[in-house]
Amino acid sequence: MMRIKVHLDKRLSESHEICIGYDFQDRIGLLIVKDHPANRYVIVTDSNVSGLYGKNFLEKLRDLGLPVELLEFSAGEGSKTMDTALALTSRLLELGVDRHSLLLALGGGVVGDLTGFVASIYMRSVPFIQLPTTLMAQVDSSIGGKTAVNLPQGKNLLGTFYQPKRIFIDLKFLETLSDDEYLNGVAEIVKYGLIDEPGFFELLEKEVPAIRARNRELLEKVIERSCRIKKGVVEIDEQESGFRRILNFGHTLGHAIEAASNFTLAHGKAVAMGMIAAAGISVESGFLTPAERDRIEKLIGNLGLPVRLPEGISQSAVLERIALDKKKEGSDLPFVLLKKIGIPFISKGVDKSLLEKILGEMKS
Ligand code: GLY
């Protein structure tokens, strides 16, 4: 088991540890007994993960003598709502959960964001642990303490910053991921190569076949480096005053593309195109070289992610979504661009005509 410490400013949050391993749920149970005593434990999961891993994990914790219950809600982004949060809190009250209890978020991004949100507000906060089961959650959403639910007006509009007590990353969970789910995580991993470490980007270029084959040893290395990069950013700017925004590289356009597809396009695929567009804008703005942009597009394509806007996603729909985002921000929409591979910066805004040009070049 590999351990990574997340050092946080203690006026805001407690420092904690990310533990990474393969098929180590028994050990996770022991660490929970030893390091996280509580009067009651509640595993919160969704209807997919419950059958795959939830019931088994529940038994493992019960075998250790822990008082554990499992709560599940329907899988999918549609459940990331205040209604589900309220339904969960009613169940927690029925179970007698109080501030000496501990929640265990077992699942992907929806489970982690929603459970973290409930943990942050239930009885003015109860401790929780993240047990991410998707690649995206393992390298991104479980780290950094962002919690949220969606509103009809948009995603993640209600939320808190609330750190977990620990994050356990078990690579065994990845074995049942669909290709789209796997690619959602791969897109975030490429992002880390672009915003932090050129050496990491080169490793990804070299290891494309192993990444596509989901080679376990390589994945362990790649997940560890991704977690180190993410936690490094969060340590500098936990509550996103500025610097943490670099983690949104590719996401401004990515979210617009995802929304323009009516959410039929997987998040990772949309982010992949968003990263290519951001690289294109960086070239046009006189920063990145065309050769670097081509390397980015090549890596993304070789990993099995799309490099062109699919038919049916119109440029005008993407631009409309960007305009909506701009309205939300109240001014120019900040864009994360690249000076070089590994050197991001936050640009104040990008001209509509430049966006049109880049999106036009990305049509299939
Ligand atoms: N996924 C972006 C962030 O955690 O800040």
Coordinates of N, CA, C and O in Angstrom, one line a residue, residues 153-258:
Q153 N -31.0 24.4 -12.5 CA -30.4 25.4 -13.3 C -28.9 25.1 -13.7 O -28.3 25.7 -14.6
G154 N -28.3 24.1 -13.1 CA -27.0 23.7 -13.5 C -26.3 22.7 -12.5 O -26.8 22.5 -11.4
K155 N -25.2 22.2 -13.0 CA -24.4 21.2 -12.2 C -23.7 21.9 -11.0 O -23.1 23.0 -11.2
N156 N -23.6 21.2 -9.9 CA -22.8 21.6 -8.7 C -23.0 23.0 -8.2 O -22.1 23.6 -7.7
L157 N -24.3 23.4 -8.3 CA -24.6 24.8 -7.9 C -24.7 24.9 -6.3 O -24.7 26.0 -5.8
L158 N -25.0 23.8 -5.6 CA -24.9 23.9 -4.2 C -23.8 23.0 -3.7 O -23.7 21.8 -4.2
G159 N -23.0 23.5 -2.8 CA -21.9 22.6 -2.4 C -21.0 23.3 -1.3 O -21.3 24.4 -0.9
T160 N -20.1 22.5 -0.8 CA -19.2 23.0 0.2 C -17.8 22.5 -0.1 O -17.6 21.7 -0.9
F161 N -16.8 23.1 0.6 CA -15.5 22.5 0.7 C -15.4 21.7 2.0 O -15.6 22.3 3.1
Y162 N -15.3 20.4 1.9 CA -15.3 19.6 3.2 C -14.4 18.4 2.9 O -14.7 17.6 2.1
Q163 N -13.3 18.3 3.7 CA -12.3 17.3 3.4 C -12.7 15.9 4.0 O -13.2 15.9 5.2
P164 N -12.4 14.8 3.3 CA -12.6 13.5 4.0 C -11.5 13.3 5.0 O -10.4 14.0 5.0
K165 N -11.7 12.3 5.9 CA -10.7 12.0 6.9 C -9.6 11.1 6.2 O -8.4 11.1 6.7
R166 N -9.9 10.4 5.2 CA -9.0 9.6 4.5 C -9.5 9.3 3.1 O -10.7 9.3 2.9
I167 N -8.6 8.9 2.2 CA -9.1 8.4 0.9 C -8.4 7.1 0.6 O -7.2 7.0 0.7
F168 N -9.2 6.1 0.4 CA -8.7 4.7 0.1 C -8.9 4.4 -1.4 O -10.1 4.4 -1.8
I169 N -7.9 4.2 -2.1 CA -8.0 4.0 -3.6 C -7.6 2.5 -3.9 O -6.4 2.1 -3.8
D170 N -8.6 1.7 -4.2 CA -8.4 0.3 -4.5 C -8.5 0.0 -6.0 O -9.6 0.2 -6.5
L171 N -7.4 -0.3 -6.6 CA -7.4 -0.5 -8.1 C -8.3 -1.7 -8.5 O -8.6 -1.8 -9.7
K172 N -8.6 -2.6 -7.6 CA -9.4 -3.7 -7.9 C -10.8 -3.2 -8.5 O -11.4 -3.8 -9.4
F173 N -11.3 -2.1 -7.9 CA -12.6 -1.5 -8.3 C -12.6 -1.2 -9.8 O -13.7 -1.1 -10.4
L174 N -11.4 -0.9 -10.4 CA -11.4 -0.5 -11.8 C -11.7 -1.6 -12.8 O -12.0 -1.4 -14.0
E175 N -11.6 -2.9 -12.3 CA -11.8 -4.0 -13.2 C -13.2 -4.1 -13.8 O -13.3 -4.8 -14.9
T176 N -14.2 -3.5 -13.2 CA -15.5 -3.6 -13.7 C -16.0 -2.3 -14.5 O -17.1 -2.2 -14.8
L177 N -15.0 -1.4 -14.7 CA -15.4 -0.1 -15.3 C -15.7 -0.3 -16.8 O -15.0 -1.0 -17.5
S178 N -16.7 0.4 -17.3 CA -17.0 0.4 -18.8 C -15.9 1.2 -19.4 O -15.1 2.0 -18.8
D179 N -15.8 1.1 -20.8 CA -14.7 1.8 -21.5 C -14.9 3.3 -21.3 O -14.0 4.1 -21.1
D180 N -16.2 3.8 -21.4 CA -16.4 5.2 -21.3 C -16.0 5.7 -19.9 O -15.4 6.8 -19.7
E181 N -16.4 4.9 -18.9 CA -16.0 5.3 -17.5 C -14.5 5.4 -17.4 O -13.9 6.3 -16.7
Y182 N -13.8 4.4 -17.9 CA -12.4 4.4 -17.9 C -11.8 5.6 -18.5 O -10.9 6.3 -18.0
L183 N -12.3 5.9 -19.7 CA -11.8 7.1 -20.5 C -12.1 8.4 -19.8 O -11.3 9.3 -19.9
N184 N -13.1 8.4 -19.0 CA -13.4 9.7 -18.2 C -12.2 9.9 -17.3 O -11.8 11.1 -17.1
G185 N -11.6 8.9 -16.7 CA -10.4 9.1 -15.9 C -9.2 9.3 -16.7 O -8.4 10.2 -16.3
V186 N -9.1 8.7 -17.8 CA -7.9 8.9 -18.6 C -7.8 10.3 -19.1 O -6.7 10.9 -19.1
A187 N -8.9 10.9 -19.4 CA -8.9 12.4 -19.8 C -8.3 13.2 -18.7 O -7.5 14.1 -18.9
E188 N -8.7 12.9 -17.4 CA -8.2 13.8 -16.3 C -6.7 13.5 -16.1 O -6.0 14.4 -15.8
I189 N -6.3 12.3 -16.4 CA -4.8 12.0 -16.2 C -4.0 12.8 -17.3 O -3.0 13.3 -17.0
V190 N -4.5 12.8 -18.5 CA -3.8 13.6 -19.6 C -3.7 15.1 -19.1 O -2.7 15.7 -19.2
K191 N -4.8 15.6 -18.5 CA -4.9 16.9 -18.0 C -3.7 17.2 -17.0 O -3.0 18.2 -17.1
Y192 N -3.4 16.2 -16.1 CA -2.3 16.4 -15.2 C -1.0 16.5 -15.9 O -0.1 17.2 -15.5
G193 N -0.8 15.7 -17.0 CA 0.4 15.8 -17.8 C 0.6 17.1 -18.4 O 1.7 17.6 -18.7
L194 N -0.5 17.8 -18.7 CA -0.5 19.1 -19.4 C -0.3 20.3 -18.5 O 0.3 21.3 -18.8
I195 N -0.9 20.2 -17.3 CA -0.8 21.3 -16.4 C 0.3 21.3 -15.3 O 0.5 22.2 -14.6
D196 N 1.0 20.2 -15.3 CA 2.0 20.1 -14.2 C 3.4 19.6 -14.6 O 4.4 20.2 -14.3
E197 N 3.4 18.4 -15.2 CA 4.7 17.8 -15.4 C 4.9 17.3 -16.8 O 4.3 16.3 -17.3
P198 N 5.8 18.0 -17.6 CA 6.1 17.5 -18.9 C 6.6 16.0 -18.9 O 6.3 15.3 -19.8
G199 N 7.3 15.7 -17.8 CA 7.8 14.3 -17.7 C 6.7 13.3 -17.7 O 6.8 12.2 -18.2
F200 N 5.6 13.7 -17.0 CA 4.5 12.8 -16.9 C 3.8 12.7 -18.2 O 3.4 11.6 -18.6
F201 N 3.7 13.8 -19.0 CA 3.1 13.8 -20.3 C 3.9 12.8 -21.2 O 3.3 12.0 -21.9
E202 N 5.2 12.9 -21.1 CA 6.1 12.0 -21.9 C 5.9 10.5 -21.5 O 5.8 9.6 -22.4
L203 N 5.7 10.3 -20.2 CA 5.4 8.9 -19.8 C 4.1 8.4 -20.4 O 4.0 7.3 -20.9
L204 N 3.1 9.2 -20.4 CA 1.8 8.8 -21.0 C 2.0 8.6 -22.5 O 1.5 7.6 -23.0
E205 N 2.8 9.4 -23.2 CA 3.0 9.2 -24.6 C 3.7 7.8 -24.9 O 3.3 7.1 -25.8
K206 N 4.6 7.5 -24.0 CA 5.3 6.2 -24.1 C 4.5 5.0 -23.8 O 4.6 3.9 -24.3
E207 N 3.6 5.2 -22.9 CA 2.8 4.0 -22.3 C 1.4 3.9 -22.8 O 0.6 3.2 -22.2
V208 N 1.1 4.5 -24.0 CA -0.3 4.4 -24.5 C -0.8 2.9 -24.6 O -1.9 2.7 -24.0
P209 N 0.0 2.0 -25.1 CA -0.6 0.6 -25.2 C -0.9 0.0 -23.8 O -1.9 -0.6 -23.6
A210 N 0.0 0.3 -22.8 CA -0.3 -0.2 -21.4 C -1.5 0.5 -20.8 O -2.3 -0.2 -20.1
I211 N -1.7 1.8 -21.1 CA -2.8 2.5 -20.5 C -4.1 1.9 -21.1 O -5.1 1.6 -20.4
R212 N -4.1 1.7 -22.5 CA -5.2 1.1 -23.1 C -5.5 -0.3 -22.7 O -6.7 -0.7 -22.6
A213 N -4.5 -1.0 -22.3 CA -4.7 -2.4 -21.9 C -5.0 -2.5 -20.4 O -5.2 -3.5 -19.8
R214 N -5.1 -1.3 -19.7 CA -5.3 -1.2 -18.3 C -4.3 -2.0 -17.5 O -4.7 -2.7 -16.5
N215 N -3.1 -1.9 -17.9 CA -2.0 -2.6 -17.2 C -1.9 -2.2 -15.7 O -1.8 -1.0 -15.5
R216 N -2.0 -3.1 -14.8 CA -2.1 -2.7 -13.4 C -1.0 -2.0 -12.8 O -1.1 -0.9 -12.2
E217 N 0.3 -2.5 -13.1 CA 1.4 -1.8 -12.5 C 1.6 -0.4 -13.0 O 1.9 0.6 -12.3
L218 N 1.3 -0.2 -14.3 CA 1.4 1.1 -14.9 C 0.3 2.0 -14.3 O 0.6 3.2 -14.0
L219 N -0.9 1.5 -14.2 CA -2.0 2.3 -13.7 C -1.7 2.7 -12.3 O -2.0 3.9 -11.9
E220 N -1.1 1.9 -11.5 CA -0.8 2.2 -10.1 C 0.2 3.5 -10.1 O 0.0 4.4 -9.4
K221 N 1.2 3.4 -11.0 CA 2.1 4.5 -11.1 C 1.4 5.8 -11.6 O 1.6 6.9 -11.0
V222 N 0.6 5.7 -12.6 CA -0.1 6.8 -13.2 C -1.1 7.4 -12.1 O -1.2 8.6 -12.0
I223 N -1.8 6.6 -11.4 CA -2.8 7.1 -10.4 C -2.0 7.8 -9.3 O -2.4 8.9 -8.9
E224 N -0.9 7.2 -8.9 CA -0.1 7.8 -7.8 C 0.4 9.2 -8.2 O 0.2 10.2 -7.5
R225 N 0.9 9.3 -9.4 CA 1.4 10.6 -9.9 C 0.3 11.6 -10.0 O 0.4 12.8 -9.7
S226 N -0.9 11.1 -10.5 CA -2.0 12.0 -10.7 C -2.5 12.6 -9.3 O -2.7 13.8 -9.1
C227 N -2.5 11.6 -8.3 CA -2.9 12.1 -7.0 C -2.0 13.1 -6.4 O -2.3 14.0 -5.7
R228 N -0.7 12.8 -6.7 CA 0.4 13.8 -6.1 C 0.2 15.2 -6.8 O 0.3 16.2 -6.1
I229 N -0.1 15.2 -8.1 CA -0.3 16.5 -8.7 C -1.5 17.2 -8.2 O -1.5 18.3 -7.8
K230 N -2.6 16.4 -8.1 CA -3.9 17.1 -7.6 C -3.7 17.6 -6.2 O -4.1 18.7 -5.9
K231 N -3.1 16.8 -5.3 CA -3.0 17.2 -3.9 C -2.0 18.4 -3.8 O -2.2 19.3 -3.0
G232 N -1.0 18.4 -4.7 CA -0.1 19.6 -4.7 C -0.8 20.9 -5.0 O -0.6 21.9 -4.4
V233 N -1.8 20.8 -5.9 CA -2.5 22.0 -6.3 C -3.4 22.4 -5.1 O -3.5 23.6 -4.7
V234 N -4.1 21.4 -4.6 CA -5.1 21.7 -3.5 C -4.4 22.2 -2.3 O -4.9 23.1 -1.6
E235 N -3.1 21.7 -2.0 CA -2.4 22.2 -0.9 C -2.1 23.7 -1.0 O -2.1 24.5 0.0
I236 N -1.9 24.2 -2.2 CA -1.6 25.6 -2.4 C -2.9 26.5 -2.3 O -2.9 27.5 -1.8
D237 N -4.0 25.9 -2.9 CA -5.2 26.8 -3.0 C -6.4 25.9 -2.7 O -7.2 25.6 -3.7
E238 N -6.6 25.5 -1.5 CA -7.7 24.5 -1.2 C -9.1 25.0 -1.6 O -9.8 24.3 -2.2
Q239 N -9.3 26.3 -1.4 CA -10.7 26.8 -1.6 C -10.8 27.6 -2.9 O -11.7 28.4 -3.1
E240 N -10.0 27.3 -3.9 CA -10.0 27.9 -5.2 C -10.1 29.4 -5.2 O -11.1 30.0 -5.8
S241 N -9.1 30.1 -4.6 CA -9.1 31.5 -4.7 C -8.5 31.9 -6.1 O -8.8 33.0 -6.6
G242 N -7.8 31.0 -6.7 CA -7.2 31.3 -8.0 C -6.5 30.1 -8.6 O -7.0 29.5 -9.5
F243 N -5.3 29.8 -8.0 CA -4.5 28.8 -8.6 C -5.2 27.4 -8.9 O -4.9 26.8 -10.0
R244 N -6.1 27.0 -8.1 CA -6.7 25.7 -8.2 C -7.5 25.6 -9.6 O -7.8 24.6 -10.1
R245 N -7.8 26.8 -10.1 CA -8.5 26.9 -11.4 C -7.7 26.1 -12.5 O -8.3 25.8 -13.5
I246 N -6.4 26.0 -12.4 CA -5.7 25.3 -13.4 C -6.2 23.9 -13.6 O -6.1 23.3 -14.7
L247 N -6.9 23.3 -12.6 CA -7.5 22.0 -12.7 C -8.6 22.0 -13.7 O -9.1 20.9 -14.0
N248 N -9.1 23.1 -14.0 CA -10.2 23.2 -15.0 C -9.7 23.2 -16.4 O -10.5 23.5 -17.3
F249 N -8.4 23.0 -16.7 CA -7.9 23.0 -18.0 C -8.8 22.0 -18.9 O -9.0 20.9 -18.5
G250 N -9.3 22.5 -20.0 CA -10.1 21.7 -20.9 C -11.5 21.6 -20.5 O -12.4 21.1 -21.3
H251 N -11.9 22.1 -19.3 CA -13.2 21.8 -18.8 C -14.2 22.9 -19.2 O -15.4 22.6 -19.2
T252 N -13.8 24.2 -19.4 CA -14.7 25.2 -19.8 C -15.4 24.8 -21.1 O -16.6 24.7 -21.2
L253 N -14.6 24.5 -22.1 CA -15.2 24.1 -23.4 C -15.7 22.7 -23.3 O -16.7 22.4 -23.9
G254 N -15.1 21.9 -22.5 CA -15.5 20.5 -22.3 C -17.0 20.5 -21.8 O -17.8 19.7 -22.3
H255 N -17.2 21.3 -20.7 CA -18.6 21.3 -20.2 C -19.6 21.8 -21.2 O -20.7 21.3 -21.3
A256 N -19.2 22.8 -22.0 CA -20.1 23.4 -23.0 C -20.4 22.3 -24.1 O -21.5 22.2 -24.5
I257 N -19.4 21.5 -24.5 CA -19.6 20.5 -25.5 C -20.5 19.4 -24.9 O -21.4 18.9 -25.6
E258 N -20.2 19.0 -23.6 CA -21.0 18.0 -23.0 C -22.5 18.4 -22.9 O -23.4 17.7 -23.2

